[in-house]
Short mmCIF file of C-alpha atoms in Angstrom, two decimals:
data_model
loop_
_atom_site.label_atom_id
_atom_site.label_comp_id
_atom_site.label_asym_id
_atom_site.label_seq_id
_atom_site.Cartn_x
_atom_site.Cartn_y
_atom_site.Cartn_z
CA UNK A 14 -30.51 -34.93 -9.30
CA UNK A 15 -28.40 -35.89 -6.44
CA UNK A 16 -29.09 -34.73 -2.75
CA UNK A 17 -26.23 -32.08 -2.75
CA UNK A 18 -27.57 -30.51 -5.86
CA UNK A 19 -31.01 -30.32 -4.63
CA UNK A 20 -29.57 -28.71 -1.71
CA UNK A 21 -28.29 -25.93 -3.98
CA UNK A 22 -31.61 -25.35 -5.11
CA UNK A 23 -33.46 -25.31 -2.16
CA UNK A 24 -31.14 -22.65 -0.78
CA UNK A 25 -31.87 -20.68 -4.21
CA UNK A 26 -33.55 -17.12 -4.23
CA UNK A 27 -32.14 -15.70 -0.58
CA UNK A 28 -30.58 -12.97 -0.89
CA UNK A 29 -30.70 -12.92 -4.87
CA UNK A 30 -28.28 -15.69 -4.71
CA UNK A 31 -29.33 -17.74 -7.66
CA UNK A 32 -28.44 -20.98 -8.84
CA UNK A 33 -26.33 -20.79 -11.97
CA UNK A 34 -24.44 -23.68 -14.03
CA UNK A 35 -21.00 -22.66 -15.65
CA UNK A 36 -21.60 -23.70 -19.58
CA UNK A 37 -18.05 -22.15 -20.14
CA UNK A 38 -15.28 -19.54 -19.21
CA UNK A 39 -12.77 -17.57 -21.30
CA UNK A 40 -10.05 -14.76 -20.10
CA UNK A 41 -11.14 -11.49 -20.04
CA UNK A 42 -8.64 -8.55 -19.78
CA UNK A 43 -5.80 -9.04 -17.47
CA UNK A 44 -7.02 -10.69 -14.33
CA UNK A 45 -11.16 -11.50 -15.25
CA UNK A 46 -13.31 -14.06 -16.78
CA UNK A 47 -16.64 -13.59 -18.90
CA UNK A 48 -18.75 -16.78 -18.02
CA UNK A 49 -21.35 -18.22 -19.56
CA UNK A 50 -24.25 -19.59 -17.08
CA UNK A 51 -27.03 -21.43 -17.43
CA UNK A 52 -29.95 -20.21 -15.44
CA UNK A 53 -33.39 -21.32 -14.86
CA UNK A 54 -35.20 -18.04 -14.19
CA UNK A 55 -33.28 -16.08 -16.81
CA UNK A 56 -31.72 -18.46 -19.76
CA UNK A 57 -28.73 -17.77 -20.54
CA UNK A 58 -26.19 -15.01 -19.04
CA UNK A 59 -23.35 -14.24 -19.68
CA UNK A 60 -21.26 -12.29 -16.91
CA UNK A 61 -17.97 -10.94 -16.11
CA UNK A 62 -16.04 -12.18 -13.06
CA UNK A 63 -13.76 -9.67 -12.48
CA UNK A 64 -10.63 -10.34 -10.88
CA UNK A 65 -11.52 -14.23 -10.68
CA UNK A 66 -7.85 -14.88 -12.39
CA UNK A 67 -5.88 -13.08 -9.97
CA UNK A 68 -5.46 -13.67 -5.85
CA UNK A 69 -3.58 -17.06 -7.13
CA UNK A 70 -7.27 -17.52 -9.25
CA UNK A 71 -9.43 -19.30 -6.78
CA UNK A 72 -12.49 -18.27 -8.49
CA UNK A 73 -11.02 -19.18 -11.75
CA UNK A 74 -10.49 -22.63 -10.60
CA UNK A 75 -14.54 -22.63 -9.70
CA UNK A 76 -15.55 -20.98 -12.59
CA UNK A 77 -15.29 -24.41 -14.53
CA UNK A 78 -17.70 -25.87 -16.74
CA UNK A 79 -19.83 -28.27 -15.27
CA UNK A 80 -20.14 -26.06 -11.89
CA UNK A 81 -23.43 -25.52 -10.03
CA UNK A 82 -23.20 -22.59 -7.77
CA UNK A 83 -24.97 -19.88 -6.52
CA UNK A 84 -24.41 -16.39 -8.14
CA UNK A 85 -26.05 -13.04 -8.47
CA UNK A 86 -24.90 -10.19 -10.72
CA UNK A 87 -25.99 -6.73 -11.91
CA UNK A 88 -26.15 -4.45 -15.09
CA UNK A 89 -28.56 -3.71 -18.24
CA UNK A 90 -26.82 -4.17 -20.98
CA UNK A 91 -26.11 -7.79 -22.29
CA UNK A 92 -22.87 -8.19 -20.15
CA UNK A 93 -23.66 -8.58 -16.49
CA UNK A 94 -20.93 -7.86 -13.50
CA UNK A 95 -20.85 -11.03 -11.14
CA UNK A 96 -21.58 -9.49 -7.68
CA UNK A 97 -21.48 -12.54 -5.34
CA UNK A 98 -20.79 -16.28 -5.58
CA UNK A 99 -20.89 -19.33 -3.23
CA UNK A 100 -20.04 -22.50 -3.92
CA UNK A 101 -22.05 -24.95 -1.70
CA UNK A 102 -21.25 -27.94 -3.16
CA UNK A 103 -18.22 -29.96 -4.88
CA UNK A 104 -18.15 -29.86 -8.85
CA UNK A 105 -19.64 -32.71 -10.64
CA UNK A 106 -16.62 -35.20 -12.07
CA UNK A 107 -17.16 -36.55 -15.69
CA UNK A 108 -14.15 -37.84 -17.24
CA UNK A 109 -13.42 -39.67 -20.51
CA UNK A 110 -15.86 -40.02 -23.45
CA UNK A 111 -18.38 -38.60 -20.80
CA UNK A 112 -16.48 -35.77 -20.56
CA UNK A 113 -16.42 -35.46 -24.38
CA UNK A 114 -20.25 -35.94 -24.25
CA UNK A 115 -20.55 -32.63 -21.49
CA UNK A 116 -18.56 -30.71 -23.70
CA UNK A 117 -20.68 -31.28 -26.73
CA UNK A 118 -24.05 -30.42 -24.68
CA UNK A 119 -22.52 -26.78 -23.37
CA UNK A 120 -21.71 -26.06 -26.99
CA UNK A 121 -24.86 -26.89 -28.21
CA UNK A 122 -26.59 -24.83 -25.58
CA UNK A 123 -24.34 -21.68 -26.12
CA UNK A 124 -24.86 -22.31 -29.58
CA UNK A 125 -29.03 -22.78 -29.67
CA UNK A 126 -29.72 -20.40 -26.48
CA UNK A 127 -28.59 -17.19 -28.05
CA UNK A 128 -30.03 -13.78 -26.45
CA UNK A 129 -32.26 -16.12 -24.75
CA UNK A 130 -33.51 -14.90 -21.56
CA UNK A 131 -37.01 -16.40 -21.22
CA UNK A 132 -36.89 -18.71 -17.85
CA UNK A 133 -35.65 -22.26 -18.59
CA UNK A 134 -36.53 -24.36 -15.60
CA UNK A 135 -36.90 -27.63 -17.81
CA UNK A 136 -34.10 -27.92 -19.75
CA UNK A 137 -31.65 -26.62 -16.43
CA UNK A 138 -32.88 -29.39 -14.68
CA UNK A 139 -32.30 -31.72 -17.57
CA UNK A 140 -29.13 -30.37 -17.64
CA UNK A 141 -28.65 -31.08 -14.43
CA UNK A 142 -29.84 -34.83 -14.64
CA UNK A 143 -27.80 -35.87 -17.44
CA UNK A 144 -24.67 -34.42 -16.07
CA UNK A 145 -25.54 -36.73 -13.03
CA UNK A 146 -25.82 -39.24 -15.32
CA UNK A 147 -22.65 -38.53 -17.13
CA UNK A 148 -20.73 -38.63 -14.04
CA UNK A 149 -22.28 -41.84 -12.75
CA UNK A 150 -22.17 -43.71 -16.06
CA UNK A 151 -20.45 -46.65 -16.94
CA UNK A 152 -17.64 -45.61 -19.37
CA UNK A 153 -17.75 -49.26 -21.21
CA UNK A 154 -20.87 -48.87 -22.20
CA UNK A 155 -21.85 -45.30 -23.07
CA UNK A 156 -24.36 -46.26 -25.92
CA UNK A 157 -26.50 -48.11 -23.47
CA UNK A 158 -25.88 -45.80 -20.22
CA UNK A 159 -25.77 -42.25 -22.05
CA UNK A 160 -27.53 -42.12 -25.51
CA UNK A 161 -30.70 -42.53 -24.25
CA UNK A 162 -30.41 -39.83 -21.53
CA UNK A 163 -28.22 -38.00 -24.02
CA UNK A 164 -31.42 -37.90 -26.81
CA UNK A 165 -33.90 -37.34 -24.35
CA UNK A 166 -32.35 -33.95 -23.04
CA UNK A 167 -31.73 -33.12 -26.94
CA UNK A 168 -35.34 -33.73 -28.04
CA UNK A 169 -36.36 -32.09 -24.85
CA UNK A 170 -34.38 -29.38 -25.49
CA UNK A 171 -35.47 -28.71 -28.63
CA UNK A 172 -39.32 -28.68 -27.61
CA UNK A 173 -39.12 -26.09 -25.19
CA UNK A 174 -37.36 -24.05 -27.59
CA UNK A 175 -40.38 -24.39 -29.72
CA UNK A 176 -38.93 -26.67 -32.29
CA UNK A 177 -40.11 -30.08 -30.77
CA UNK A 178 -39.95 -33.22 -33.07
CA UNK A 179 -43.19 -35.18 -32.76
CA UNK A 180 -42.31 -39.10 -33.15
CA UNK A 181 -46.26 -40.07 -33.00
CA UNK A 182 -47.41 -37.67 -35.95
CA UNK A 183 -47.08 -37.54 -39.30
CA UNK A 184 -45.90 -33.98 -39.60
CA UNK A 185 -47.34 -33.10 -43.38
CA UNK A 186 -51.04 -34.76 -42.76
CA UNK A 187 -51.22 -34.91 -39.19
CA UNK A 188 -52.22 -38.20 -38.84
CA UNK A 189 -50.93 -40.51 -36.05
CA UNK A 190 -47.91 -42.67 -36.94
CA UNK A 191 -48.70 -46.19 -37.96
CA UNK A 192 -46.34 -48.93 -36.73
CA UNK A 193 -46.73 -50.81 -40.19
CA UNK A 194 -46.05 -47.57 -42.29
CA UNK A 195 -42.07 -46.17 -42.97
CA UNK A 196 -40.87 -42.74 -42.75
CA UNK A 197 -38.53 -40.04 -43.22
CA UNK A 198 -37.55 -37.23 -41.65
CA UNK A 199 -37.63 -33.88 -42.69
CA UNK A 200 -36.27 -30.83 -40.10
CA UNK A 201 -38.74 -28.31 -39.99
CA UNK A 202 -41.63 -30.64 -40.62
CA UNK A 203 -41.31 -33.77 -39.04
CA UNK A 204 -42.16 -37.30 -40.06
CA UNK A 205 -43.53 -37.76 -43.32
CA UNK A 206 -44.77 -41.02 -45.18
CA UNK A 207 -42.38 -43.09 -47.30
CA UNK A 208 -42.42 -45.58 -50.31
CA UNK A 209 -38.60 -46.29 -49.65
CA UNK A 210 -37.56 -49.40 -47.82
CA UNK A 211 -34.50 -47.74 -46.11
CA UNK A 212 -37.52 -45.28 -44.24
CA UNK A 213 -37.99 -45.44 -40.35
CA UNK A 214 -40.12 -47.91 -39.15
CA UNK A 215 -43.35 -46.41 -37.63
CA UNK A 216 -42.79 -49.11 -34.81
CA UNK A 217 -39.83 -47.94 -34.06
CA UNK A 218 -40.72 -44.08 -34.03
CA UNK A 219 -43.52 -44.98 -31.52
CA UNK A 220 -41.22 -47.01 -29.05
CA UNK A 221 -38.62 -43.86 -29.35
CA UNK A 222 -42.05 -41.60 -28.34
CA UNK A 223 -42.45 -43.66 -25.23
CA UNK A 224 -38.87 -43.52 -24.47
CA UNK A 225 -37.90 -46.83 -25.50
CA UNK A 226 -34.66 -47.14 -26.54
CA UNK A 227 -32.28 -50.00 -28.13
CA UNK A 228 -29.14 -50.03 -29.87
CA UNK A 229 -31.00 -49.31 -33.35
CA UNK A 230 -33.95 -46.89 -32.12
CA UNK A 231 -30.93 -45.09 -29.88
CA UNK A 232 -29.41 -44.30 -34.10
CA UNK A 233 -32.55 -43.26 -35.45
CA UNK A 234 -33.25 -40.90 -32.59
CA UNK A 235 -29.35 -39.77 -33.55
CA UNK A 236 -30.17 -39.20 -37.09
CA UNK A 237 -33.27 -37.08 -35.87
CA UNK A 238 -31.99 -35.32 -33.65
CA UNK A 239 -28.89 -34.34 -35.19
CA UNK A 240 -31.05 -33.30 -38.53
CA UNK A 241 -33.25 -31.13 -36.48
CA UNK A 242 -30.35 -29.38 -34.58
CA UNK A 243 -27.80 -28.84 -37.64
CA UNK A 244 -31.48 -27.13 -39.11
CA UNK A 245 -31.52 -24.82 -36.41
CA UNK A 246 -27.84 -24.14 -36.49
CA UNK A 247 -27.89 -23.15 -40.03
CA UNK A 248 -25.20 -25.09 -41.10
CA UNK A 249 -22.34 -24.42 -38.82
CA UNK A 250 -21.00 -27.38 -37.89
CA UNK A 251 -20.29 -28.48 -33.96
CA UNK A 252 -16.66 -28.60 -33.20
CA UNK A 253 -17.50 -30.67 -30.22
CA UNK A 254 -19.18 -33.36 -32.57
CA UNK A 255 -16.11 -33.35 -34.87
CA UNK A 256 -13.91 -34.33 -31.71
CA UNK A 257 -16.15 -36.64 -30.86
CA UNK A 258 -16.26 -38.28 -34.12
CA UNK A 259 -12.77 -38.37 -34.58
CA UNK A 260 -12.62 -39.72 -31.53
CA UNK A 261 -14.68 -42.81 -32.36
CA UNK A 262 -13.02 -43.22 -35.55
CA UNK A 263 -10.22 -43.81 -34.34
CA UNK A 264 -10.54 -45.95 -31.51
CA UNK A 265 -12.76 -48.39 -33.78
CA UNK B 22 0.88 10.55 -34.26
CA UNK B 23 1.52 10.24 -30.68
CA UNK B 24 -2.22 9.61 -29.94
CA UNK B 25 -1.79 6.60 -32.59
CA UNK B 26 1.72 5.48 -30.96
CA UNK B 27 0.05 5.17 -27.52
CA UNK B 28 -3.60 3.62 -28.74
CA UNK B 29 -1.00 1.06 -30.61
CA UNK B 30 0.63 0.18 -27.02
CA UNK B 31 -2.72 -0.69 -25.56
CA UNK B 32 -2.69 -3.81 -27.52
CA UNK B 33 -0.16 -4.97 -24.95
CA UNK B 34 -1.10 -6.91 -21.54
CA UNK B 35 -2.04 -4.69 -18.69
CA UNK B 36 -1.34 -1.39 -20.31
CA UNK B 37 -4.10 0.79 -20.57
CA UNK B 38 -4.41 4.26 -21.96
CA UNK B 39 -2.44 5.63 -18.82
CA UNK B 40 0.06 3.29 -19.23
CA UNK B 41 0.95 3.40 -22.58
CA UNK B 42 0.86 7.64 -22.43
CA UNK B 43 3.56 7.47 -20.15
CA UNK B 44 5.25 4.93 -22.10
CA UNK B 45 5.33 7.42 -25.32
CA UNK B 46 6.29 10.19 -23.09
CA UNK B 47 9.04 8.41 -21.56
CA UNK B 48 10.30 6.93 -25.37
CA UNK B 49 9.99 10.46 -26.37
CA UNK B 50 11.41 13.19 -23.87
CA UNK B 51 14.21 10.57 -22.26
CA UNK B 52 15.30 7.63 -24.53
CA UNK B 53 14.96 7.79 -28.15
CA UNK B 54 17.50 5.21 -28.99
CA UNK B 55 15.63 2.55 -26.81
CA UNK B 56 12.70 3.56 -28.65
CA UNK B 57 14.21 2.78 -31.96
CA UNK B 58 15.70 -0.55 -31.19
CA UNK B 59 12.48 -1.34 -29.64
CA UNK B 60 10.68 -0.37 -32.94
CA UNK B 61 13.24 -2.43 -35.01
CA UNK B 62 13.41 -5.74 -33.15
CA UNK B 63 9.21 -5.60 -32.96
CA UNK B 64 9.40 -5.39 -36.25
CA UNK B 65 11.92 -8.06 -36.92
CA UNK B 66 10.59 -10.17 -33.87
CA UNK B 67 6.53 -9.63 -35.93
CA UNK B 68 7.77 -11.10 -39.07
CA UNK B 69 10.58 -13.50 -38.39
CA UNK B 70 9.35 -15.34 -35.43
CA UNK B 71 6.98 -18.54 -36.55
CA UNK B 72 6.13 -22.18 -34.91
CA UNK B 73 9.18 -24.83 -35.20
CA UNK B 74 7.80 -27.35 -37.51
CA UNK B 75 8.45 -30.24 -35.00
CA UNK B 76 7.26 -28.87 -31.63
CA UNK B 77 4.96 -25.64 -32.17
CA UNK B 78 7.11 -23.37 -30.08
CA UNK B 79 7.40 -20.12 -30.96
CA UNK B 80 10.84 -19.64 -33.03
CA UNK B 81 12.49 -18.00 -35.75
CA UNK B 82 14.30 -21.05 -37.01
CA UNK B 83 12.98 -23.85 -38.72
CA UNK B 84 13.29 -25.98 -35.92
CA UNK B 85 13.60 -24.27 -32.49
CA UNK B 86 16.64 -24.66 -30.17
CA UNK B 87 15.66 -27.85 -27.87
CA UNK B 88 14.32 -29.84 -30.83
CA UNK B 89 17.61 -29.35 -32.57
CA UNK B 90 20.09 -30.01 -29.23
CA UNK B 91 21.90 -33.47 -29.20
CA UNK B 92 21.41 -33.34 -25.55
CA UNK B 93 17.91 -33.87 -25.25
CA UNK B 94 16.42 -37.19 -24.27
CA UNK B 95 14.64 -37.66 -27.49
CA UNK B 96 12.76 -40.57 -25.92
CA UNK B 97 10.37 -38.47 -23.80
CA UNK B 98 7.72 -35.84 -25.34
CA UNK B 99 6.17 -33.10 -23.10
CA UNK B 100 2.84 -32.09 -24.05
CA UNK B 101 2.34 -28.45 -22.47
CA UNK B 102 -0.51 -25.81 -23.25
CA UNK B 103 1.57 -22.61 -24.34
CA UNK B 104 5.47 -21.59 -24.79
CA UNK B 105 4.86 -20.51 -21.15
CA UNK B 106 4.13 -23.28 -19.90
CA UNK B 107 7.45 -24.71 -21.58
CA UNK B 108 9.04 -21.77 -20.19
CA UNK B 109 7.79 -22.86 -16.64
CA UNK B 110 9.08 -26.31 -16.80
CA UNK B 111 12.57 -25.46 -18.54
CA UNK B 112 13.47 -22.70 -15.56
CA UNK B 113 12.78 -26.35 -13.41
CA UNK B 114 16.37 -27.29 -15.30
CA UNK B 115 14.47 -30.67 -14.01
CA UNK B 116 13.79 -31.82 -17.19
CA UNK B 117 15.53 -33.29 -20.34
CA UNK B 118 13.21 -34.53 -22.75
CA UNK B 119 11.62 -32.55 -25.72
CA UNK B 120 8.31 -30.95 -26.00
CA UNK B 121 5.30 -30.57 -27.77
CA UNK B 122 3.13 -27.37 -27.60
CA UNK B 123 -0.53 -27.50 -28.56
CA UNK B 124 -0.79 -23.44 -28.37
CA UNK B 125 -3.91 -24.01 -26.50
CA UNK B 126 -6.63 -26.60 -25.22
CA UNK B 127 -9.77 -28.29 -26.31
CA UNK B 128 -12.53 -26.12 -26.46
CA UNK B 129 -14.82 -26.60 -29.29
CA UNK B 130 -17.25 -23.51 -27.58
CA UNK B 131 -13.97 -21.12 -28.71
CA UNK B 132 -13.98 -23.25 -32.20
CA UNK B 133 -10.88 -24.43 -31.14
CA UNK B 134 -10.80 -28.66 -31.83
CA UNK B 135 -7.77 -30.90 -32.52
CA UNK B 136 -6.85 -29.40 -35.67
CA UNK B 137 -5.88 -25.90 -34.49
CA UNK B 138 -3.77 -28.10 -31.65
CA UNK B 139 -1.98 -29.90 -34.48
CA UNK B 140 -2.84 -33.13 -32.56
CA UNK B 141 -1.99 -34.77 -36.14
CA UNK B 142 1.71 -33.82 -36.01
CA UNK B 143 1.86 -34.85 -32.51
CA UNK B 144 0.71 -38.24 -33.71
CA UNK B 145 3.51 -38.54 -36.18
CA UNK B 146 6.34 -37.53 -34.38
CA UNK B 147 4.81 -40.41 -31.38
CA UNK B 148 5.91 -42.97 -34.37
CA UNK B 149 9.46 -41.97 -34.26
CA UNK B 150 11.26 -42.95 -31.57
CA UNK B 151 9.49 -41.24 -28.47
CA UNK B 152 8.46 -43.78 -25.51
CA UNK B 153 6.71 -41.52 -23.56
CA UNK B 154 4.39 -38.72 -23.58
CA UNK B 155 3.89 -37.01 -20.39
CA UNK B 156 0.68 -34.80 -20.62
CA UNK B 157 1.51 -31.26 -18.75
CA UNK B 158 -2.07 -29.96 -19.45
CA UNK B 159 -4.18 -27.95 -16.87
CA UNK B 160 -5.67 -29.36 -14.34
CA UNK B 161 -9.36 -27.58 -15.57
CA UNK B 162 -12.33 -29.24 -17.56
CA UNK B 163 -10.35 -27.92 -21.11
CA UNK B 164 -7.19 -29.48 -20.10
CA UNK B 165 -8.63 -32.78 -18.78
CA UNK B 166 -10.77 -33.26 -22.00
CA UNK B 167 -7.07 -32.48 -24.09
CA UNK B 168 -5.37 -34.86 -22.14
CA UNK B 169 -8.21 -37.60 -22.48
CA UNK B 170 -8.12 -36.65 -26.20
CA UNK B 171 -4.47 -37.25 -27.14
CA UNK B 172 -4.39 -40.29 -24.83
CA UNK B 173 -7.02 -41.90 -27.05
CA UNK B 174 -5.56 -41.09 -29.96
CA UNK B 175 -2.07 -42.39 -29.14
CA UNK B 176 -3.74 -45.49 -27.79
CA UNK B 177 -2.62 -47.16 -31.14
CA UNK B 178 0.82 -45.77 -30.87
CA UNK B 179 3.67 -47.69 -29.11
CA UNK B 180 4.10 -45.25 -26.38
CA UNK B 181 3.73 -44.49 -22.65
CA UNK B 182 1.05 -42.12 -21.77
CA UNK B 183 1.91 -40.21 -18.57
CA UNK B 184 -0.26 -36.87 -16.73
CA UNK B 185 1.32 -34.85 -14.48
CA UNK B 186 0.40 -35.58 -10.64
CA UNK B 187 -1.73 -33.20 -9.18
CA UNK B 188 -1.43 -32.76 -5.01
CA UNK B 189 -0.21 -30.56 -2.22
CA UNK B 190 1.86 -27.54 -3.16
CA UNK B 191 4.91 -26.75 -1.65
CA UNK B 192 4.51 -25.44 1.98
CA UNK B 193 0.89 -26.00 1.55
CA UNK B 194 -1.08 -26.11 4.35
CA UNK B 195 -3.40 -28.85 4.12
CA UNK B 196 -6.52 -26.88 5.80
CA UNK B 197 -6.03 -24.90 2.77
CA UNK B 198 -6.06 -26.70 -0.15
CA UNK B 199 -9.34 -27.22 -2.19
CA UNK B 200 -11.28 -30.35 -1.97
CA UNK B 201 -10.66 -31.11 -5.23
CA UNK B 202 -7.10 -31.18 -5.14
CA UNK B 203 -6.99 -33.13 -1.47
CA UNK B 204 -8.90 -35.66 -3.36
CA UNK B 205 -5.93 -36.30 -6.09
CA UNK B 206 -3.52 -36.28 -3.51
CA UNK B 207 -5.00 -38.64 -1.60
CA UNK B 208 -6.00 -41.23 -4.95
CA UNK B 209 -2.02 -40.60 -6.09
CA UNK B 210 -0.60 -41.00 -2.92
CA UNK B 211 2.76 -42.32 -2.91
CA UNK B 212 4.35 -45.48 -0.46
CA UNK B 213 7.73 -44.09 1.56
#
C-alpha cells in the first residue's frame, strides 16, 4: 500500500470516521446515490448518499469506484444513510486493460460478499494492494505484472470466505501433492489424482502454492480459480469477464 | 380512480405523492382538455417512439432526423452516453457530425456489458465511411472503461479515435477546481 493510503488508515476510527472503498455507485431517486463500500470492520455496506448528485454533484464525482475515503453512516436495516465523508487522499488512477481488470474484481466482490458483514481486514487490504498494483503496472505486459497479483487476491479471497483451494493437498485422500503425480480439479473438493496426461502437473501445483508463477502456472491458477468462483456463483456468468474476453479476442 | 391516476404520476422524475395530487387536481378542476391531449400523445409517444436503427436515439422513425439530414458531416461519429447528452451537444449548434448513442455505460456490476450498448453496430457503421469517432463519454470510472472499450475495439477499424478534453470550466476559478481535473488540464494543455 502506498504512503497516502496508509495515511487513510492510520487516521481510521476517530470520530467513527471509517475507512471505506467505493466497489460501485448507481442513481438513487432524484438527486442521491446508493454505494456500495468495502469495509474492513464490517464487509460489505451498502449506503445511501443522499443528495451526492445535486450541489453541481461533488460527492458524486468522489463517490467513484476505486475511491478510498473515510465514511461513517447510520441505520438498522440493510440500507445505511451516509452521515459524513472525507476524502484525504487523491483517487487511485487505473486505466486501460487495468482498468478492465478493477472492474472485474468489484463485480466479483459485490457478487461473492452478499449480506456479508463479518469484518474483512484481509481481503480490504488485498484489495487495496492490487489496486496499487493495477495502477502502477506496466500496461504491455499485464500477464507478467498483474496475473500473479490478480490470482493471489482471488485465491485469497476465496479462503477467507471459507472456500480456500489447497494447491499442496490432494483434496479426496488428503495426502500431500506429489510433484511426479497429475491432477485435476474439482470445485468443491480440490485436487484429485489423475490417469489423464492433459492433468496438472503436481510440480506445478506446488510452485503455484509457494507463489511461483510463470506464463503456464499463471493459466492453471486461471483455470482454478475461475472453476472455484463460477462454483460459488452458481452459474451466473461475470459480465465483467465477458468484456474482458471480448476484449482479448479481439485485439489478438 | 384518482388515487390510481396520481400513484401512476409518481413514476415520473421528482414527483412524489404531493406532487402528482396536485397534478390530478389541477388536470381535473382547471384543464381537462390539456389533460386529454396529454393522455393521447403519452400514449402515442409510449408506443410509437423506438431507437433509430443507425444511431440509438430515441425516435419514432426508422431512422431519426440527423442520421437522415444531407447536411451532416457524415465523416465524424459522436459517441455520447444518453439522448441527453446528444441533446447537450446539439443546443452547442457547434457541431456537425452524426452521433452514436450507447443508452448507457460499461458497468458489468448493473449487468450492463457491450451488448446492451450495441457496441457491435457501432463497429459496423465505423466501416462505412466515418473517419473519426470522438468519444463524448463521462469523465467517471464507467465512462473511462467505455471509452477504453470502443477504442480497442475500433483499433482494427480505419478510423480516428478522439475523447473529449477534460479541463477548466468556463469562469472557473482555478482554486476551485478538483485535483483531478487540474491534473488533465495541465497533461492537455494547449501551446498559444
Amino acid at each position: 500500500m502506498t504512503s497516502v493510503h496508509s495515511a487513510v488508515w492510520a487516521t481510521k476510527m476517530s470520530d467513527e470516521l471509517r475507512p471505506a472503498w467505493v466497489l460501485h455507485s448507481r442513481k438513487y431517486r432524484d438527486t442521491s446515490l446508493i454505494v456500495d463500500l468495502l469495509t474492513g470492520e464490517h464487509g460489505r455496506v451498502s449506503v445511501v448518499a443522499r443528495g451526492a448528485r445535486s450541489k453541481g454533484g461533488r460527492l458524486a464525482a468522489n463517490m467513484q469506484p476505486f475511491r478510498l475515503f473515510l465514511a461513517s453512516w447510520r441505520g438498522k436495516g440493510e440500507l445505511k444513510t451516509l452521515t459524513r465523508t472525507d476524502f484525504p487522499a487523491p483517487p487511485i488512477q487505473i486505466s486501460g486493460q487495468c482498468l478492465m481488470i478493477g472492474m472485474y474484481v468489484n463485480e466479483l466482490l459485490v457478487r461473492l460478499l452478499v449480506h456479508t458483514h463479518d469484518p474483512l481486514p484481509h481481503i480490504v487490504s488485498g484489495y487495496g494492494q492490487l489496486l496499487s498494483q493495477l495502477a502502477a503496472a506496466d500496461k504491455t505486459n499485464i500477464s507478467r505484472d498483474v496475473e500473479p497479483a490478480l490470482r493471489r487476491f482471488e485465491l485469497h479471497l476465496l479462503e477467507q470466505l471459507g472456500y480456500g483451494v489447497s494447491f499442496d493437498t490432494d483434496g479426496s485422500s488428503g495426502e500431500k501433492v506429489l510433484p511426479s503425480s497429475r491432477y485435476r480439479f474439482q470445485a468443491g473438493t480440490g485436487f484429485v489424482v489423475t490417469g489423464e496426461p492433459e492433468g496438472y502437473s503436481g510440480s506445478a501445483l506446488l510452485r503455484i502454492d509457494a507463489g511461483d508463477y510463470d506464463e503456464d502456472r499463471a493459466r492453471v491458477a486461471r483455470h482454478v480459480t475461475r472453476a472455484a468462483i463460477d462454483d460459488l456463483l452458481g452459474g451466473k456468468p461475470l459480465v465483467s469477464r465477458q468484456m474482458y474476453r471480448s476484449l482479448i479476442a479481439h485485439s489478438a | 380512480m384518482i388515487g390510481q391516476l396520481t400513484e401512476a404520476l409518481c413514476c415520473l422524475p421528482g414527483v412524489g405523492p404531493k406532487t402528482a395530487q396536485r397534478m390530478v387536481l389541477h388536470l381535473l378542476e382547471r384543464d381537462r382538455d390539456g389533460g386529454k391531449r396529454l393522455s393521447q400523445v403519452l400514449a402515442d409517444a409510449m408506443v410509437r417512439i423506438g431507437q433509430c436503427r443507425q444511431c440509438r436515439n430515441l425516435t419514432e422513425a426508422s431512422v431519426c432526423e440527423i442520421c437522415a439530414s444531407q447536411r451532416r458531416d457524415e465523416r465524424v461519429l459522436c459517441v455520447v452516453e444518453t439522448p441527453a447528452d446528444l441533446i447537450a451537444i446539439e443546443q452547442t449548434g457547434h457541431y456537425q457530425g452524426l452521433y452514436f448513442v450507447l443508452m448507457g455505460n460499461l458497468s458489468p456490476i448493473d449487468g450492463v456489458g457491450p451488448e446492451e450498448l450495441g457496441i457491435d453496430l457501432l463497429q459496423a457503421r465505423c466501416n462505412a465511411g466515418v473517419e473519426e469517432v470522438i468519444l463524448a463519454v463521462g469523465s467517471t470510472v464507467e465512462g473511462e472503461a467505455t471509452a477504453h472499450f470502443i477504442s480497442e475495439m475500433l483499433a482494427t477499424a480505419d478510423v480516428r479515435v478522439t475523447r473529449l478534453a477534460q479541463g477548466i470550466p468556463m469562469g472557473g476559478e482555478l482554486e476551485y477546481v478538483d485535483g483531478g481535473t487540474l491534473v488533465h488540464a495541465l497533461e492537455d494543455r494547449k501551446p498559444l
